[in-house]
Coordinates of C-alpha atoms in Angstrom, one line a residue:
Chain A
M1 CA -32.6 -24.0 10.6
S2 CA -32.2 -23.3 6.9
T3 CA -35.1 -21.5 5.3
V4 CA -34.3 -23.0 1.8
P5 CA -36.6 -25.8 0.8
E6 CA -35.0 -29.2 0.8
N7 CA -36.0 -30.2 -2.7
E8 CA -36.1 -27.8 -5.6
P9 CA -39.2 -28.3 -7.6
D10 CA -38.3 -30.4 -10.6
L11 CA -39.0 -28.4 -13.7
G12 CA -38.4 -31.2 -16.0
L13 CA -35.9 -29.3 -18.2
A14 CA -32.5 -30.6 -19.2
G15 CA -30.5 -27.4 -19.8
P16 CA -30.0 -24.2 -17.8
V17 CA -33.2 -22.2 -17.8
F18 CA -33.2 -18.6 -18.9
G19 CA -35.5 -15.8 -17.9
D20 CA -38.0 -16.4 -20.7
G21 CA -38.3 -20.1 -19.8
S22 CA -36.4 -21.3 -22.9
V23 CA -33.7 -23.9 -22.5
A24 CA -30.2 -23.0 -23.5
G25 CA -29.3 -24.2 -27.0
S26 CA -32.7 -25.4 -27.8
T27 CA -33.2 -22.9 -30.6
D28 CA -30.7 -24.5 -33.0
G29 CA -30.7 -28.0 -31.6
S30 CA -30.3 -29.5 -35.1
T31 CA -26.7 -28.2 -35.5
G32 CA -23.9 -28.2 -33.0
P33 CA -23.8 -30.2 -29.9
T34 CA -27.0 -31.1 -28.2
P35 CA -27.7 -29.0 -25.1
T36 CA -27.7 -32.1 -22.9
A37 CA -24.2 -33.1 -24.0
T38 CA -21.9 -32.9 -20.9
P39 CA -18.4 -31.5 -21.4
P40 CA -15.6 -34.2 -21.2
D41 CA -14.7 -34.6 -17.6
E42 CA -11.0 -34.1 -17.8
P43 CA -8.5 -31.3 -17.2
I44 CA -8.4 -28.8 -20.1
R45 CA -5.3 -29.2 -22.2
A46 CA -5.1 -26.1 -24.5
V47 CA -2.2 -24.6 -26.3
P48 CA -1.2 -21.6 -24.2
V49 CA -1.0 -18.1 -25.6
R50 CA 2.5 -17.4 -27.0
H51 CA 4.5 -14.5 -25.7
P52 CA 7.3 -13.9 -28.3
G53 CA 8.0 -10.5 -26.7
R54 CA 9.1 -12.2 -23.5
W55 CA 11.6 -14.4 -25.3
V56 CA 13.1 -11.4 -27.2
S57 CA 13.4 -9.3 -24.0
A58 CA 14.9 -12.3 -22.2
A59 CA 17.5 -12.6 -24.9
L60 CA 18.3 -8.9 -24.8
L61 CA 18.6 -9.0 -21.1
L62 CA 20.9 -12.0 -21.3
V63 CA 23.3 -10.0 -23.5
L64 CA 23.3 -7.1 -21.1
V65 CA 23.9 -9.4 -18.2
A66 CA 26.8 -10.9 -20.0
M67 CA 28.3 -7.5 -20.8
L68 CA 27.9 -6.5 -17.1
G69 CA 29.5 -9.7 -15.9
H70 CA 32.4 -9.3 -18.3
T71 CA 33.2 -5.7 -17.3
L72 CA 32.8 -6.6 -13.6
I73 CA 34.9 -9.7 -13.5
F74 CA 37.1 -10.3 -16.6
S75 CA 38.0 -6.9 -18.0
R76 CA 41.4 -5.5 -17.2
V77 CA 42.8 -2.1 -17.4
N78 CA 46.3 -0.7 -17.6
R79 CA 47.2 1.3 -14.5
G80 CA 50.7 2.7 -14.2
G81 CA 52.2 0.2 -16.6
H82 CA 50.7 -3.0 -15.3
L83 CA 47.5 -4.7 -16.0
E84 CA 45.0 -5.2 -13.3
S85 CA 41.3 -6.1 -12.9
R86 CA 39.2 -3.0 -13.6
F87 CA 37.4 -3.0 -10.3
Q88 CA 40.3 -4.2 -8.2
W89 CA 38.5 -7.0 -6.6
N90 CA 41.6 -8.1 -4.8
V91 CA 41.5 -4.8 -2.9
V92 CA 37.8 -5.3 -2.2
G93 CA 38.6 -8.7 -0.8
Q94 CA 41.5 -7.4 1.2
Y95 CA 39.4 -4.8 3.0
F96 CA 36.0 -6.5 3.1
F97 CA 36.6 -8.1 6.5
S98 CA 39.2 -5.7 7.8
Q99 CA 38.9 -4.4 11.3
P100 CA 38.1 -0.7 10.5
V101 CA 35.4 -1.7 8.1
L102 CA 33.8 -4.2 10.5
R103 CA 34.0 -1.6 13.3
G104 CA 32.3 0.9 11.0
L105 CA 29.6 -1.6 10.1
L106 CA 28.9 -2.2 13.7
V107 CA 28.5 1.6 14.3
T108 CA 26.2 1.8 11.3
L109 CA 24.1 -1.1 12.7
E110 CA 24.0 0.5 16.2
L111 CA 23.0 3.9 14.8
T112 CA 20.2 2.3 12.6
A113 CA 18.9 0.2 15.5
I114 CA 18.9 3.0 18.0
A115 CA 17.4 5.6 15.6
M116 CA 14.7 3.2 14.4
A117 CA 13.7 1.9 17.9
A118 CA 13.5 5.5 19.2
G119 CA 11.9 6.7 16.0
I120 CA 9.1 4.0 16.1
T121 CA 8.4 4.6 19.7
L122 CA 8.3 8.4 19.1
G123 CA 6.2 7.8 16.0
I124 CA 3.5 5.8 17.9
V125 CA 3.3 8.4 20.6
L126 CA 3.1 11.3 18.1
A127 CA 0.5 9.4 16.0
V128 CA -1.7 8.8 19.0
M129 CA -1.3 12.4 20.1
R130 CA -2.2 13.6 16.6
L131 CA -5.4 11.5 16.7
S132 CA -6.2 12.6 20.2
P133 CA -9.4 14.6 20.8
N134 CA -7.2 16.9 23.0
P135 CA -6.4 19.9 20.7
L136 CA -3.2 20.7 22.6
L137 CA -1.7 17.2 22.1
S138 CA -2.9 17.0 18.5
G139 CA -1.5 20.5 17.7
A140 CA 1.9 19.8 19.4
S141 CA 2.2 16.6 17.3
W142 CA 1.4 18.5 14.2
V143 CA 4.0 21.2 14.9
Y144 CA 6.6 18.5 15.6
I145 CA 6.0 16.7 12.4
W146 CA 5.9 20.0 10.4
F147 CA 9.3 21.0 11.9
F148 CA 11.2 17.8 11.6
R149 CA 9.9 16.8 8.2
G150 CA 10.5 20.4 7.0
T151 CA 14.2 20.7 7.7
P152 CA 17.0 18.6 6.1
V153 CA 18.2 15.8 8.4
L154 CA 21.8 16.8 7.5
V155 CA 21.1 20.2 9.0
Q156 CA 19.5 18.6 12.1
L157 CA 22.6 16.5 12.6
L158 CA 24.9 19.5 12.4
F159 CA 22.6 21.4 14.7
W160 CA 22.8 18.8 17.5
F161 CA 26.5 18.4 16.9
N162 CA 27.0 22.1 17.5
L163 CA 24.5 22.4 20.3
S164 CA 27.2 23.1 22.8
Y165 CA 27.8 26.4 20.9
L166 CA 24.3 27.5 21.9
Y167 CA 24.2 25.9 25.3
P168 CA 27.7 25.3 26.7
Q169 CA 26.1 24.3 30.0
L170 CA 23.0 22.0 30.3
T171 CA 21.2 22.4 33.6
L172 CA 18.4 20.5 35.2
G173 CA 16.2 22.3 37.6
V174 CA 13.0 24.3 38.2
P175 CA 12.1 26.4 35.1
F176 CA 13.3 30.0 35.7
G177 CA 14.3 28.8 39.2
P178 CA 17.2 27.1 40.9
A179 CA 19.1 24.5 39.0
F180 CA 20.1 21.2 40.5
V181 CA 22.5 19.6 38.0
H182 CA 25.0 21.3 35.8
L183 CA 26.4 19.3 32.8
D184 CA 29.0 20.2 30.3
A185 CA 27.3 20.0 26.9
N186 CA 30.5 19.1 25.1
S187 CA 31.1 16.0 27.2
I188 CA 27.5 14.7 26.8
I189 CA 26.9 15.4 23.2
T190 CA 29.5 13.2 21.6
P191 CA 29.4 12.8 17.8
F192 CA 27.6 9.5 18.2
F193 CA 25.0 10.9 20.6
A194 CA 24.4 13.9 18.3
A195 CA 23.9 11.5 15.3
A196 CA 21.7 9.1 17.2
L197 CA 19.6 12.0 18.6
G198 CA 19.2 13.7 15.2
L199 CA 18.3 10.6 13.3
S200 CA 15.8 9.5 16.0
L201 CA 14.0 12.8 16.2
N202 CA 13.8 13.1 12.4
E203 CA 12.6 9.4 12.0
G204 CA 10.0 10.0 14.7
A205 CA 8.3 12.5 12.5
Y206 CA 8.1 10.1 9.5
M207 CA 7.1 7.1 11.6
A208 CA 4.3 9.2 13.1
E209 CA 2.7 9.6 9.7
I210 CA 3.1 5.9 8.9
V211 CA 1.6 4.9 12.2
R212 CA -1.3 7.4 11.8
A213 CA -2.0 6.0 8.4
G214 CA -2.2 2.5 9.9
I215 CA -4.4 3.5 12.7
I216 CA -7.0 5.4 10.6
S217 CA -7.1 2.4 8.2
V218 CA -8.7 0.3 10.9
D219 CA -12.4 0.2 10.5
E220 CA -14.3 2.4 13.0
G221 CA -16.5 -0.6 13.8
Q222 CA -13.5 -2.2 15.5
T223 CA -13.2 0.6 18.0
E224 CA -16.9 0.6 18.6
A225 CA -17.0 -3.2 19.2
A226 CA -14.0 -2.9 21.6
Q227 CA -15.7 -0.1 23.5
S228 CA -19.0 -1.9 23.6
I229 CA -17.4 -4.7 25.6
G230 CA -16.0 -2.1 28.0
L231 CA -12.4 -1.9 26.8
S232 CA -10.8 1.4 27.8
R233 CA -9.4 3.7 25.1
L234 CA -5.9 2.6 25.8
K235 CA -6.7 -1.1 25.7
T236 CA -8.7 -0.6 22.6
L237 CA -5.7 1.0 20.9
R238 CA -3.2 -1.6 22.2
L239 CA -5.2 -4.8 21.8
V240 CA -7.5 -4.1 18.9
V241 CA -6.4 -1.2 16.7
L242 CA -2.6 -1.3 16.7
P243 CA -2.3 -5.0 15.9
Q244 CA -4.5 -4.5 12.9
A245 CA -2.8 -1.3 11.9
M246 CA 0.5 -3.3 12.0
R247 CA -0.3 -4.9 8.6
L248 CA -0.3 -1.5 7.0
I249 CA 2.5 -0.1 9.1
I250 CA 5.1 -2.9 8.5
P251 CA 5.9 -2.5 4.7
P252 CA 6.6 1.3 4.9
T253 CA 8.5 0.7 8.2
G254 CA 10.7 -1.8 6.4
N255 CA 11.3 0.9 3.9
E256 CA 12.3 3.3 6.7
V257 CA 14.7 0.8 8.2
I258 CA 16.5 0.3 4.9
S259 CA 16.5 4.0 4.3
M260 CA 17.8 4.6 7.8
L261 CA 20.6 2.1 7.2
K262 CA 21.9 4.3 4.4
T263 CA 20.9 7.7 5.9
S264 CA 23.0 6.9 8.9
S265 CA 26.0 7.5 6.5
L266 CA 25.2 11.2 6.9
A267 CA 26.7 10.8 10.4
S268 CA 30.0 10.9 8.7
V269 CA 29.7 14.6 8.5
V270 CA 29.7 14.8 12.3
V271 CA 32.8 12.6 12.4
V272 CA 31.1 9.4 13.5
T273 CA 33.2 6.6 12.1
E274 CA 30.4 4.5 10.7
L275 CA 30.7 2.3 7.6
L276 CA 31.0 5.0 5.0
Y277 CA 33.4 7.2 7.0
S278 CA 35.6 4.2 7.8
V279 CA 36.1 3.4 4.2
Q280 CA 36.6 7.1 3.4
L281 CA 39.4 7.2 6.0
I282 CA 41.0 4.3 4.3
Y283 CA 40.9 5.6 0.7
A284 CA 42.0 9.0 1.8
R285 CA 45.2 7.2 2.7
T286 CA 45.4 4.6 -0.2
Y287 CA 43.6 6.4 -3.0
Q288 CA 41.7 3.1 -3.8
T289 CA 38.5 5.0 -3.8
I290 CA 36.3 2.8 -6.0
P291 CA 37.1 -0.6 -4.5
L292 CA 36.5 0.8 -1.0
L293 CA 33.2 2.3 -2.0
I294 CA 32.4 -1.1 -3.4
V295 CA 33.2 -2.6 0.0
A296 CA 30.8 -0.3 1.7
S297 CA 28.1 -0.8 -0.9
L298 CA 28.4 -4.6 -0.7
W299 CA 27.9 -4.4 3.1
Y300 CA 24.9 -2.1 2.7
L301 CA 23.5 -4.5 0.2
A302 CA 24.1 -7.5 2.4
V303 CA 22.5 -5.9 5.5
T304 CA 19.5 -4.7 3.3
S305 CA 19.0 -8.3 2.1
V306 CA 18.9 -9.6 5.6
L307 CA 16.5 -6.9 6.6
M308 CA 14.2 -7.8 3.7
V309 CA 14.1 -11.4 4.9
G310 CA 13.3 -10.2 8.4
Q311 CA 10.5 -8.0 7.0
F312 CA 9.0 -11.1 5.2
F313 CA 8.7 -13.0 8.4
I314 CA 7.3 -10.0 10.4
E315 CA 4.7 -9.4 7.7
R316 CA 3.7 -13.1 7.8
R317 CA 3.3 -12.9 11.6
Y318 CA 0.9 -9.9 11.4
S319 CA -1.1 -11.2 8.4
K320 CA -3.0 -13.6 10.7
G321 CA -6.6 -13.6 9.8
A322 CA -6.0 -11.4 6.8
A323 CA -8.0 -12.2 3.7
R324 CA -5.6 -11.0 1.0
P325 CA -3.4 -13.7 -0.4
R326 CA 0.3 -13.0 -0.2
T327 CA 2.1 -11.9 -3.4
P328 CA 3.8 -14.8 -5.1
R329 CA 7.6 -14.9 -4.8
L330 CA 9.6 -13.6 -7.8
V331 CA 10.9 -17.1 -8.7
E332 CA 7.3 -18.4 -8.8
R333 CA 6.2 -15.5 -11.0
L334 CA 9.1 -16.0 -13.5
G335 CA 8.3 -19.6 -13.7
Q336 CA 4.7 -19.0 -14.3
S337 CA 5.1 -16.3 -17.0
L338 CA 8.0 -17.7 -19.0
L339 CA 7.8 -21.5 -18.7
H340 CA 4.1 -21.8 -18.2
L341 CA 4.6 -23.8 -15.0
R342 CA 1.4 -24.4 -13.1
P343 CA 1.1 -22.1 -10.1
Q344 CA 2.6 -24.0 -7.2
H345 CA 0.3 -25.3 -4.5
P346 CA 1.0 -23.5 -1.3
P347 CA 4.3 -24.7 0.1
D348 CA 4.0 -26.8 3.3
D349 CA 6.7 -24.9 5.0
G350 CA 4.6 -23.6 7.8
D351 CA 3.1 -20.7 5.8
P352 CA 0.0 -19.2 7.2
P353 CA -3.3 -20.5 6.0
D354 CA -3.2 -20.1 2.3
A355 CA -5.3 -17.7 0.3
I356 CA -8.2 -20.0 -0.3
A357 CA -8.6 -21.1 3.3
T358 CA -8.5 -17.6 4.6
M359 CA -10.9 -16.2 2.1
P360 CA -14.4 -15.4 3.4
R361 CA -16.4 -18.5 2.7
E362 CA -18.7 -16.8 0.3
W363 CA -15.9 -16.2 -2.1
R364 CA -14.7 -19.8 -2.4
Chain B
M1 CA -27.6 1.3 42.6
T2 CA -30.5 3.7 42.8
S3 CA -33.1 1.6 41.2
G4 CA -35.7 2.8 43.7
P5 CA -39.3 2.7 42.6
D6 CA -38.6 2.5 38.9
A7 CA -38.4 -1.1 37.9
W8 CA -37.2 -0.3 34.4
M9 CA -34.1 -1.8 32.8
V10 CA -34.0 1.1 30.3
R11 CA -35.8 4.3 30.5
A12 CA -35.5 7.3 28.1
E13 CA -37.1 10.7 28.7
G14 CA -37.1 13.3 25.9
V15 CA -33.8 12.0 24.4
H16 CA -32.5 14.4 21.7
K17 CA -29.5 13.9 19.5
S18 CA -28.2 16.0 16.6
F19 CA -25.3 15.5 14.2
G20 CA -24.4 19.0 13.3
R21 CA -27.6 20.7 12.2
L22 CA -29.4 17.4 11.5
E23 CA -31.6 16.5 14.4
V24 CA -31.8 12.7 14.4
L25 CA -33.7 12.1 17.7
K26 CA -36.4 14.6 18.6
G27 CA -37.5 13.5 22.0
I28 CA -37.6 9.8 22.5
D29 CA -39.6 8.4 25.5
L30 CA -39.3 4.7 26.1
A31 CA -39.1 2.2 28.9
V32 CA -38.2 -1.4 28.9
R33 CA -38.8 -3.8 31.9
P34 CA -36.2 -6.3 32.9
G35 CA -36.5 -9.5 30.9
A36 CA -38.6 -7.8 28.2
V37 CA -37.8 -7.8 24.5
L38 CA -38.4 -4.5 22.6
C39 CA -38.1 -4.4 18.8
L40 CA -37.5 -1.1 17.2
I41 CA -38.8 -0.9 13.6
G42 CA -39.0 1.9 11.1
P43 CA -37.5 3.2 7.9
S44 CA -33.8 3.8 7.6
G45 CA -32.8 7.2 8.8
S46 CA -35.5 7.2 11.4
G47 CA -33.0 7.2 14.3
K48 CA -33.4 3.6 15.5
S49 CA -29.7 2.8 15.4
T50 CA -28.7 6.1 16.8
F51 CA -31.0 5.7 19.8
L52 CA -29.5 2.2 20.3
R53 CA -26.0 3.6 20.3
C54 CA -27.0 6.3 22.8
I55 CA -28.0 3.6 25.3
N56 CA -24.4 2.4 25.7
H57 CA -23.0 5.9 25.2
L58 CA -21.4 5.3 21.9
E59 CA -23.2 8.5 21.1
K60 CA -23.7 11.3 23.6
I61 CA -27.2 12.6 23.9
D62 CA -27.9 16.4 23.7
R63 CA -31.0 16.7 25.8
G64 CA -33.2 14.5 27.9
R65 CA -32.3 11.7 30.3
L66 CA -31.4 8.0 29.7
W67 CA -31.2 5.4 32.5
V68 CA -30.0 1.9 32.4
D69 CA -30.9 -0.2 35.4
G70 CA -31.6 3.0 37.3
E71 CA -28.3 4.6 36.5
L72 CA -27.8 7.6 34.3
V73 CA -25.9 6.8 31.1
G74 CA -22.7 8.8 30.8
Y75 CA -23.4 11.2 33.7
R76 CA -23.6 11.3 37.4
Q77 CA -26.3 13.5 39.0
V78 CA -25.6 15.3 42.2
G79 CA -28.6 17.5 43.1
D80 CA -29.5 19.3 39.9
K81 CA -26.0 19.1 38.5
L82 CA -24.7 16.6 36.0
Y83 CA -21.1 15.5 36.0
E84 CA -19.8 13.8 32.9
L85 CA -18.3 10.3 33.6
N86 CA -14.7 9.7 32.8
D87 CA -13.4 7.0 30.4
R88 CA -13.1 4.4 33.1
Q89 CA -16.6 4.9 34.4
V90 CA -18.1 4.9 31.0
C91 CA -16.3 1.6 30.3
A92 CA -17.7 0.1 33.5
T93 CA -21.3 1.0 32.3
R94 CA -20.6 -0.4 28.8
A95 CA -19.3 -3.6 30.3
Q96 CA -22.8 -4.4 31.6
I97 CA -24.4 -3.8 28.2
G98 CA -23.9 -6.2 25.3
M99 CA -24.0 -4.9 21.8
V100 CA -24.3 -6.8 18.5
F101 CA -23.5 -4.9 15.3
Q102 CA -24.9 -5.1 11.8
R103 CA -21.4 -5.7 10.4
F104 CA -20.4 -8.2 13.2
N105 CA -17.2 -6.3 13.9
L106 CA -15.3 -9.3 15.2
F107 CA -11.6 -8.7 15.8
P108 CA -10.1 -10.3 12.6
H109 CA -6.6 -10.7 14.1
L110 CA -7.9 -12.8 17.0
K111 CA -9.2 -16.4 16.9
V112 CA -12.8 -17.0 17.8
V113 CA -12.0 -18.0 21.3
D114 CA -9.9 -14.9 21.9
N115 CA -12.7 -12.7 20.5
V116 CA -14.9 -14.1 23.2
T117 CA -12.4 -14.0 26.0
I118 CA -10.8 -10.6 25.4
G119 CA -13.6 -8.8 27.3
P120 CA -13.7 -10.9 30.5
R121 CA -9.9 -11.1 30.6
Q122 CA -9.1 -7.5 29.9
V123 CA -12.1 -5.7 31.5
K124 CA -12.9 -8.0 34.4
G125 CA -9.4 -9.4 34.9
E126 CA -10.8 -13.0 34.7
D127 CA -8.1 -15.7 34.4
Q128 CA -7.6 -17.5 31.2
V129 CA -8.8 -20.9 32.3
S130 CA -12.2 -19.8 33.5
A131 CA -12.6 -17.3 30.6
T132 CA -11.8 -20.0 28.1
E133 CA -14.2 -22.4 29.8
R134 CA -17.0 -19.8 29.6
A135 CA -16.1 -19.2 25.9
H136 CA -16.5 -22.9 25.2
R137 CA -19.9 -22.9 26.9
L138 CA -21.1 -19.8 25.1
L139 CA -19.8 -21.0 21.7
A140 CA -21.6 -24.3 22.3
R141 CA -24.7 -22.4 23.0
V142 CA -24.6 -20.6 19.7
G143 CA -23.7 -23.9 18.0
L144 CA -20.1 -23.1 17.1
E145 CA -18.0 -25.1 19.5
D146 CA -16.0 -26.6 16.7
K147 CA -15.0 -23.2 15.4
I148 CA -13.2 -22.2 18.5
S149 CA -9.7 -21.8 17.0
A150 CA -10.8 -20.5 13.6
Y151 CA -10.2 -16.9 12.5
P152 CA -13.3 -14.8 11.9
N153 CA -12.8 -14.6 8.1
Q154 CA -12.9 -18.3 7.9
L155 CA -16.5 -18.2 9.0
S156 CA -19.7 -17.4 7.2
G157 CA -21.6 -14.2 8.0
G158 CA -24.1 -16.1 10.1
Q159 CA -21.4 -17.8 12.1
Q160 CA -19.5 -14.6 12.6
Q161 CA -22.7 -12.9 14.0
R162 CA -23.2 -15.8 16.4
V163 CA -19.6 -15.4 17.6
A164 CA -20.3 -11.7 18.1
I165 CA -23.3 -12.6 20.2
A166 CA -21.2 -15.0 22.3
R167 CA -18.6 -12.2 22.6
A168 CA -21.2 -9.9 24.0
L169 CA -22.6 -12.5 26.3
A170 CA -19.2 -13.3 27.7
M171 CA -19.4 -10.1 29.7
E172 CA -22.6 -11.4 31.4
P173 CA -24.5 -8.2 30.4
K174 CA -27.8 -7.3 32.0
L175 CA -29.0 -5.8 28.7
M176 CA -28.4 -6.8 25.1
L177 CA -28.6 -4.3 22.2
F178 CA -28.9 -5.6 18.6
D179 CA -28.3 -3.3 15.8
E180 CA -29.9 -4.9 12.7
P181 CA -28.1 -8.1 13.5
T182 CA -29.4 -10.0 10.4
S183 CA -29.4 -7.2 7.8
A184 CA -25.9 -8.1 6.4
L185 CA -26.6 -11.8 6.2
D186 CA -27.5 -14.1 3.3
P187 CA -31.2 -15.0 3.7
E188 CA -30.4 -18.6 4.4
L189 CA -28.1 -17.7 7.3
V190 CA -30.6 -15.4 9.0
G191 CA -32.5 -18.3 10.7
D192 CA -29.6 -19.5 12.8
V193 CA -28.9 -16.0 14.2
L194 CA -32.6 -15.5 15.0
D195 CA -32.7 -18.9 16.7
V196 CA -29.9 -17.9 19.0
M197 CA -31.7 -14.6 19.8
R198 CA -35.0 -16.3 20.4
G199 CA -33.2 -18.6 22.9
L200 CA -31.7 -15.6 24.7
A201 CA -35.2 -14.0 25.0
D202 CA -36.6 -17.3 26.4
D203 CA -33.9 -17.3 29.0
G204 CA -35.1 -13.9 30.2
M205 CA -32.4 -11.6 28.7
T206 CA -33.5 -8.0 28.4
M207 CA -33.1 -7.1 24.7
I208 CA -33.6 -4.1 22.5
V209 CA -33.5 -5.1 18.9
V210 CA -33.4 -2.8 15.8
T211 CA -34.7 -5.1 13.1
H212 CA -36.4 -5.5 9.8
E213 CA -37.4 -9.1 10.6
M214 CA -41.1 -8.5 11.2
G215 CA -41.6 -12.2 11.8
F216 CA -39.1 -12.2 14.7
A217 CA -40.7 -9.0 16.1
R218 CA -44.2 -10.5 16.0
E219 CA -43.1 -13.8 17.6
V220 CA -40.5 -12.7 20.2
A221 CA -41.1 -9.1 21.1
D222 CA -43.1 -8.0 24.1
T223 CA -43.3 -4.5 22.7
V224 CA -42.8 -3.2 19.2
V225 CA -41.9 0.5 18.7
F226 CA -42.3 2.1 15.3
M227 CA -40.0 5.1 14.9
D228 CA -40.0 7.6 12.1
A229 CA -38.0 10.9 11.6
G230 CA -36.6 10.8 15.1
V231 CA -39.8 10.3 17.0
V232 CA -41.7 7.3 18.4
V233 CA -44.8 7.1 16.2
E234 CA -46.5 4.1 17.7
A235 CA -45.7 1.5 20.4
G236 CA -47.4 -1.5 21.8
E237 CA -47.9 -5.2 21.7
P238 CA -46.6 -6.7 18.4
A239 CA -50.0 -8.0 17.4
R240 CA -51.6 -4.6 17.8
V241 CA -48.8 -2.5 16.2
L242 CA -48.1 -4.9 13.3
N243 CA -51.7 -6.0 12.6
H244 CA -53.7 -3.0 13.5
P245 CA -51.5 0.1 13.2
Q246 CA -53.3 3.3 14.2
H247 CA -51.1 5.8 12.4
E248 CA -51.0 6.4 8.7
R249 CA -47.2 6.4 8.7
T250 CA -47.0 3.0 10.4
K251 CA -49.6 1.6 8.0
A252 CA -47.6 2.9 5.0
F253 CA -44.3 1.4 6.3
L254 CA -45.8 -1.9 7.2
S255 CA -47.6 -2.2 3.8
K256 CA -44.1 -2.1 2.2
V257 CA -42.3 -4.5 4.4
L258 CA -44.9 -7.1 5.4

């Protein structure tokens, strides 16, 4: 099978041979180690390069962290004659799990989930339309993206909220002909519906560009190979192109989900009692503005953290067969840079094949 | 099927193809009998690969006619009129023609076995058990039975190309097209791929091979076609074309590659 000769001709030379036929190190064989000396066969134990800058910056950082911790936790302030903790953590604790806040959180999660699900679906459809050879579809998609990216989402929300002003009656029927169903716009377009609709349509435009970027990043050869075995255009997209595009689509989509979680707070302007509006309603009554904003922020942070963990697992699922090693976790990197710990061997916690094993063989 | 009197697996008459203002194929006439192996040789840019891609309609031809097994590629003829085939019909044609690419183009997100079974399962609706069984058989044939659950990027180039051949064969094609199948391989991996192709030819598969492997062409091909600048310069038995080329252009090319 192999075309390489089994035995290399023995040149009778000890060291590595260079182009001119001379043997490495043979020119000054009298001094220094002889070229035939083999290096000691043991792991290299060298003094690592010192990084004094890292220690200085670590010390500075420590001082800053201490100051932050102090002001957050221990410092007290005189309010109306009595001393209380600056950030009123007791108030934070009091409202953190309170009914209105939890109800608001639920609405925020619902809005985010609905808007992202609809936005991703719409985005895939728009991206496929945009890449379609049909100029009408492609043009329609372009106009949609142009419009919804080009107007502020706040304005869009207000627009949908006030739709009943333009169309008091919504009718379903033959265009310019008889109508079959009449609906009262005010009763359909509740604040929640307006918010969900506005956020979804706006998100669709952004997701369309993300999905399109993913699709065009997949090598043309993949499409050709799929076509050559007779897969239809739709199956090629669904079975070959989109799964590979997912790797590129997921990180920015994670961004979008997290961004949506917080953008959904705009729904407060159309009187949806989501998380932010719930705490606003409370502090409008109690004037404990900062602690209640902290309550909302901590919930946003908590949900974002959970989403980031979710993103990690989704990314891992779609990185099957990918050649690029995953980025090391923050803890590993800190350990490597400051304490000169050896890079850890891939953890045996069911991670996908590690970087070495998934590398093309020629690179190993 | 309207095979009729013409017993050709592939027949091309005056095939033209342009990309924009660049005319890549300037009237190709060719014919391949069932079971024959035709090797297309020639300098890069001569239109070999483009012609190959026209055969399974990855490229549309501008002029001329192209038949595979007696059927027009990409069109249906009623009287003097041509009707373009829709996506489903083109797919049905392609399903009968296997193609192997220079860059392998395996699906990196699928295991080797799924690369081989995706065609039969998704195009022919074959069930998983029999498709997997066939995949085992085909992978054994190309010597990679043990790589069945590997991912493509865990394989060497030569192994990937052999999986790609198995993937094409899984559709039980009546014609195999090879587009420089060994050009992207390390020299020591070329042999394995050529061995598999030689075996296919021995089993009577009709093959059109764009290649720079003159040794393979000489040994396996029934016909060698030398193309240059979008035309067939010379065609004939390998011994004649490769050893006693008639045209200056062929001589010049062969003197560089042999």
